[in-house]
């Protein structure tokens, strides 16, 4: 911040306006995320308490389980005039998310528009990441992965689908990830030795 102030003093606001806008976005995003996730946890806690009592089970255990499994969404608000953009809105709007992510996305939209009714949110999937817990045979791992990679892995999220096989065309149809991005993420998930989480047939380097 000090460096930005010095540049503004020396060169004027025209040289620092975008950078200052970026800093404001980062600060505002943190405030919104804290409020949104705090509200979501409070709602989940209340719902868990009602459900637990209705089923006459141990209330506190049920609440802990509900909260632990609650999805947290952290959104970085990037004002389009301050930040570089990648995909067009048309591409972003075609991406297919699992239902539980759609619900969370809609919750955030509703939360944000209550505060900023004159603005428009476009979820840009190329900039984000997911934290996903994966249960292997002997151990559970938590990984951080780009959103596109996460959407691919979540195709196997149902227990009865873990032995399923998908062709690249099927994955493309189920996620609507752009072809070049899909190839790059599949290479990371099924070819690169250190990040391989999926088995590929045939086991070659090509996709």
GROMACS .gro file of C-alpha atoms in nm:
model
  207
    1UNK     CA    1   0.000   0.000   0.000
    2UNK     CA    2   0.288   0.237   0.086
    3UNK     CA    3   0.445   0.179  -0.257
    4UNK     CA    4   0.113   0.251  -0.428
    5UNK     CA    5   0.077   0.578  -0.235
    6UNK     CA    6   0.428   0.684  -0.336
    7UNK     CA    7   0.362   0.608  -0.703
    8UNK     CA    8   0.033   0.801  -0.688
    9UNK     CA    9   0.211   1.100  -0.536
   10UNK     CA   10   0.483   1.096  -0.801
   11UNK     CA   11   0.288   0.996  -1.115
   12UNK     CA   12  -0.078   1.066  -1.042
   13UNK     CA   13  -0.387   0.852  -0.996
   14UNK     CA   14  -0.398   0.742  -1.361
   15UNK     CA   15  -0.101   0.512  -1.293
   16UNK     CA   16  -0.242   0.355  -0.978
   17UNK     CA   17  -0.622   0.347  -1.021
   18UNK     CA   18  -0.638  -0.016  -1.136
   19UNK     CA   19  -0.397  -0.135  -0.867
   20UNK     CA   20  -0.593   0.049  -0.599
   21UNK     CA   21  -0.912  -0.105  -0.735
   22UNK     CA   22  -0.755  -0.451  -0.705
   23UNK     CA   23  -0.666  -0.390  -0.340
   24UNK     CA   24  -1.021  -0.275  -0.270
   25UNK     CA   25  -1.160  -0.587  -0.437
   26UNK     CA   26  -0.938  -0.814  -0.224
   27UNK     CA   27  -1.042  -0.642   0.098
   28UNK     CA   28  -1.411  -0.638   0.009
   29UNK     CA   29  -1.404  -1.004  -0.099
   30UNK     CA   30  -1.267  -1.112   0.239
   31UNK     CA   31  -1.537  -0.917   0.422
   32UNK     CA   32  -1.811  -1.067   0.204
   33UNK     CA   33  -1.676  -1.422   0.241
   34UNK     CA   34  -1.657  -1.393   0.618
   35UNK     CA   35  -2.015  -1.271   0.633
   36UNK     CA   36  -2.150  -1.521   0.378
   37UNK     CA   37  -1.987  -1.829   0.530
   38UNK     CA   38  -2.073  -1.714   0.881
   39UNK     CA   39  -2.438  -1.682   0.782
   40UNK     CA   40  -2.432  -2.022   0.607
   41UNK     CA   41  -2.284  -2.192   0.913
   42UNK     CA   42  -2.545  -2.035   1.138
   43UNK     CA   43  -2.823  -2.161   0.910
   44UNK     CA   44  -2.666  -2.508   0.893
   45UNK     CA   45  -2.638  -2.522   1.271
   46UNK     CA   46  -3.002  -2.426   1.318
   47UNK     CA   47  -3.115  -2.678   1.056
   48UNK     CA   48  -2.904  -2.954   1.211
   49UNK     CA   49  -3.050  -2.884   1.553
   50UNK     CA   50  -3.406  -2.906   1.420
   51UNK     CA   51  -3.332  -3.227   1.224
   52UNK     CA   52  -3.158  -3.388   1.518
   53UNK     CA   53  -3.444  -3.319   1.755
   54UNK     CA   54  -3.699  -3.437   1.503
   55UNK     CA   55  -3.521  -3.771   1.475
   56UNK     CA   56  -3.454  -3.787   1.852
   57UNK     CA   57  -3.082  -3.845   1.818
   58UNK     CA   58  -2.783  -3.691   1.994
   59UNK     CA   59  -2.818  -3.323   1.909
   60UNK     CA   60  -2.459  -3.204   1.942
   61UNK     CA   61  -2.314  -3.496   1.745
   62UNK     CA   62  -2.558  -3.432   1.463
   63UNK     CA   63  -2.474  -3.062   1.459
   64UNK     CA   64  -2.099  -3.132   1.443
   65UNK     CA   65  -2.152  -3.373   1.154
   66UNK     CA   66  -2.368  -3.124   0.962
   67UNK     CA   67  -2.117  -2.840   1.007
   68UNK     CA   68  -1.816  -3.054   0.917
   69UNK     CA   69  -1.976  -3.159   0.589
   70UNK     CA   70  -2.098  -2.809   0.505
   71UNK     CA   71  -1.951  -2.669   0.187
   72UNK     CA   72  -1.767  -2.338   0.216
   73UNK     CA   73  -1.752  -2.106  -0.082
   74UNK     CA   74  -1.498  -1.826  -0.103
   75UNK     CA   75  -1.554  -1.581  -0.386
   76UNK     CA   76  -1.302  -1.324  -0.504
   77UNK     CA   77  -1.487  -1.029  -0.652
   78UNK     CA   78  -1.280  -0.907  -0.949
   79UNK     CA   79  -1.410  -0.586  -1.101
   80UNK     CA   80  -1.381  -0.635  -1.477
   81UNK     CA   81  -1.220  -0.294  -1.536
   82UNK     CA   82  -0.937  -0.371  -1.290
   83UNK     CA   83  -0.852  -0.736  -1.360
   84UNK     CA   84  -0.756  -0.928  -1.677
   85UNK     CA   85  -1.034  -1.154  -1.805
   86UNK     CA   86  -1.000  -1.496  -1.966
   87UNK     CA   87  -1.313  -1.677  -2.078
   88UNK     CA   88  -1.609  -1.495  -2.221
   89UNK     CA   89  -1.935  -1.495  -2.026
   90UNK     CA   90  -2.078  -1.726  -2.291
   91UNK     CA   91  -1.813  -1.990  -2.215
   92UNK     CA   92  -1.843  -1.949  -1.837
   93UNK     CA   93  -2.221  -1.977  -1.846
   94UNK     CA   94  -2.202  -2.311  -2.028
   95UNK     CA   95  -1.993  -2.484  -1.759
   96UNK     CA   96  -2.195  -2.758  -1.588
   97UNK     CA   97  -2.155  -2.774  -1.210
   98UNK     CA   98  -2.277  -3.052  -0.977
   99UNK     CA   99  -2.610  -2.971  -0.818
  100UNK     CA  100  -2.464  -2.899  -0.472
  101UNK     CA  101  -2.228  -2.641  -0.625
  102UNK     CA  102  -2.512  -2.484  -0.823
  103UNK     CA  103  -2.709  -2.443  -0.500
  104UNK     CA  104  -2.411  -2.278  -0.328
  105UNK     CA  105  -2.353  -2.051  -0.626
  106UNK     CA  106  -2.718  -1.943  -0.623
  107UNK     CA  107  -2.698  -1.878  -0.247
  108UNK     CA  108  -2.401  -1.646  -0.301
  109UNK     CA  109  -2.575  -1.469  -0.590
  110UNK     CA  110  -2.875  -1.402  -0.368
  111UNK     CA  111  -2.652  -1.284  -0.083
  112UNK     CA  112  -2.448  -1.053  -0.310
  113UNK     CA  113  -2.743  -0.899  -0.496
  114UNK     CA  114  -2.910  -0.809  -0.168
  115UNK     CA  115  -2.611  -0.583  -0.106
  116UNK     CA  116  -2.535  -0.472  -0.462
  117UNK     CA  117  -2.853  -0.480  -0.668
  118UNK     CA  118  -2.707  -0.281  -0.958
  119UNK     CA  119  -2.416  -0.514  -1.030
  120UNK     CA  120  -2.374  -0.837  -1.229
  121UNK     CA  121  -2.178  -1.144  -1.117
  122UNK     CA  122  -2.012  -1.376  -1.367
  123UNK     CA  123  -1.845  -1.682  -1.213
  124UNK     CA  124  -1.513  -1.726  -1.396
  125UNK     CA  125  -1.411  -2.087  -1.344
  126UNK     CA  126  -1.059  -2.055  -1.486
  127UNK     CA  127  -0.940  -1.843  -1.191
  128UNK     CA  128  -1.062  -2.058  -0.902
  129UNK     CA  129  -0.959  -2.372  -0.715
  130UNK     CA  130  -1.133  -2.640  -0.508
  131UNK     CA  131  -1.029  -2.820  -0.192
  132UNK     CA  132  -1.150  -3.179  -0.226
  133UNK     CA  133  -1.124  -3.465   0.023
  134UNK     CA  134  -1.065  -3.801  -0.145
  135UNK     CA  135  -1.093  -4.133   0.037
  136UNK     CA  136  -0.848  -4.388  -0.100
  137UNK     CA  137  -0.836  -4.749   0.021
  138UNK     CA  138  -0.604  -4.681   0.314
  139UNK     CA  139  -0.599  -4.306   0.361
  140UNK     CA  140  -0.797  -3.988   0.308
  141UNK     CA  141  -0.627  -3.701   0.125
  142UNK     CA  142  -0.726  -3.338   0.083
  143UNK     CA  143  -0.612  -3.180  -0.243
  144UNK     CA  144  -0.626  -2.831  -0.387
  145UNK     CA  145  -0.707  -2.840  -0.756
  146UNK     CA  146  -0.820  -2.598  -1.031
  147UNK     CA  147  -1.197  -2.582  -1.071
  148UNK     CA  148  -1.191  -2.760  -1.406
  149UNK     CA  149  -0.990  -3.046  -1.257
  150UNK     CA  150  -1.229  -3.058  -0.962
  151UNK     CA  151  -1.533  -3.080  -1.191
  152UNK     CA  152  -1.371  -3.375  -1.368
  153UNK     CA  153  -1.298  -3.559  -1.041
  154UNK     CA  154  -1.649  -3.494  -0.908
  155UNK     CA  155  -1.790  -3.709  -1.188
  156UNK     CA  156  -1.672  -4.000  -0.972
  157UNK     CA  157  -1.800  -3.852  -0.647
  158UNK     CA  158  -2.084  -4.101  -0.606
  159UNK     CA  159  -1.980  -4.428  -0.441
  160UNK     CA  160  -2.139  -4.642  -0.712
  161UNK     CA  161  -1.948  -4.453  -0.980
  162UNK     CA  162  -1.594  -4.506  -0.857
  163UNK     CA  163  -1.537  -4.796  -1.094
  164UNK     CA  164  -1.704  -4.619  -1.387
  165UNK     CA  165  -1.515  -4.522  -1.698
  166UNK     CA  166  -1.574  -4.205  -1.896
  167UNK     CA  167  -1.446  -4.121  -2.240
  168UNK     CA  168  -1.306  -3.777  -2.304
  169UNK     CA  169  -1.616  -3.695  -2.510
  170UNK     CA  170  -1.842  -3.796  -2.219
  171UNK     CA  171  -1.644  -3.582  -1.975
  172UNK     CA  172  -1.665  -3.290  -2.216
  173UNK     CA  173  -2.043  -3.331  -2.247
  174UNK     CA  174  -2.094  -3.367  -1.871
  175UNK     CA  175  -1.886  -3.059  -1.780
  176UNK     CA  176  -1.881  -2.842  -2.095
  177UNK     CA  177  -1.517  -2.755  -2.018
  178UNK     CA  178  -1.354  -2.601  -2.331
  179UNK     CA  179  -1.158  -2.864  -2.525
  180UNK     CA  180  -0.807  -2.719  -2.474
  181UNK     CA  181  -0.864  -2.670  -2.101
  182UNK     CA  182  -1.009  -3.020  -2.074
  183UNK     CA  183  -0.704  -3.178  -2.240
  184UNK     CA  184  -0.466  -2.985  -2.014
  185UNK     CA  185  -0.649  -3.086  -1.697
  186UNK     CA  186  -0.684  -3.449  -1.803
  187UNK     CA  187  -0.311  -3.462  -1.870
  188UNK     CA  188  -0.245  -3.341  -1.516
  189UNK     CA  189  -0.493  -3.588  -1.364
  190UNK     CA  190  -0.409  -3.899  -1.565
  191UNK     CA  191  -0.065  -3.862  -1.723
  192UNK     CA  192   0.169  -3.660  -1.500
  193UNK     CA  193   0.324  -3.905  -1.252
  194UNK     CA  194   0.322  -3.678  -0.946
  195UNK     CA  195  -0.040  -3.563  -0.985
  196UNK     CA  196  -0.202  -3.874  -1.132
  197UNK     CA  197  -0.540  -3.945  -0.973
  198UNK     CA  198  -0.716  -4.113  -1.265
  199UNK     CA  199  -0.628  -4.424  -1.464
  200UNK     CA  200  -0.616  -4.372  -1.839
  201UNK     CA  201  -0.656  -4.627  -2.113
  202UNK     CA  202  -0.433  -4.672  -2.301
  203UNK     CA  203  -0.162  -4.552  -2.054
  204UNK     CA  204   0.008  -4.319  -2.302
  205UNK     CA  205   0.106  -3.953  -2.274
  206UNK     CA  206  -0.150  -3.837  -2.527
  207UNK     CA  207  -0.513  -3.754  -2.451
   0.00000   0.00000   0.00000
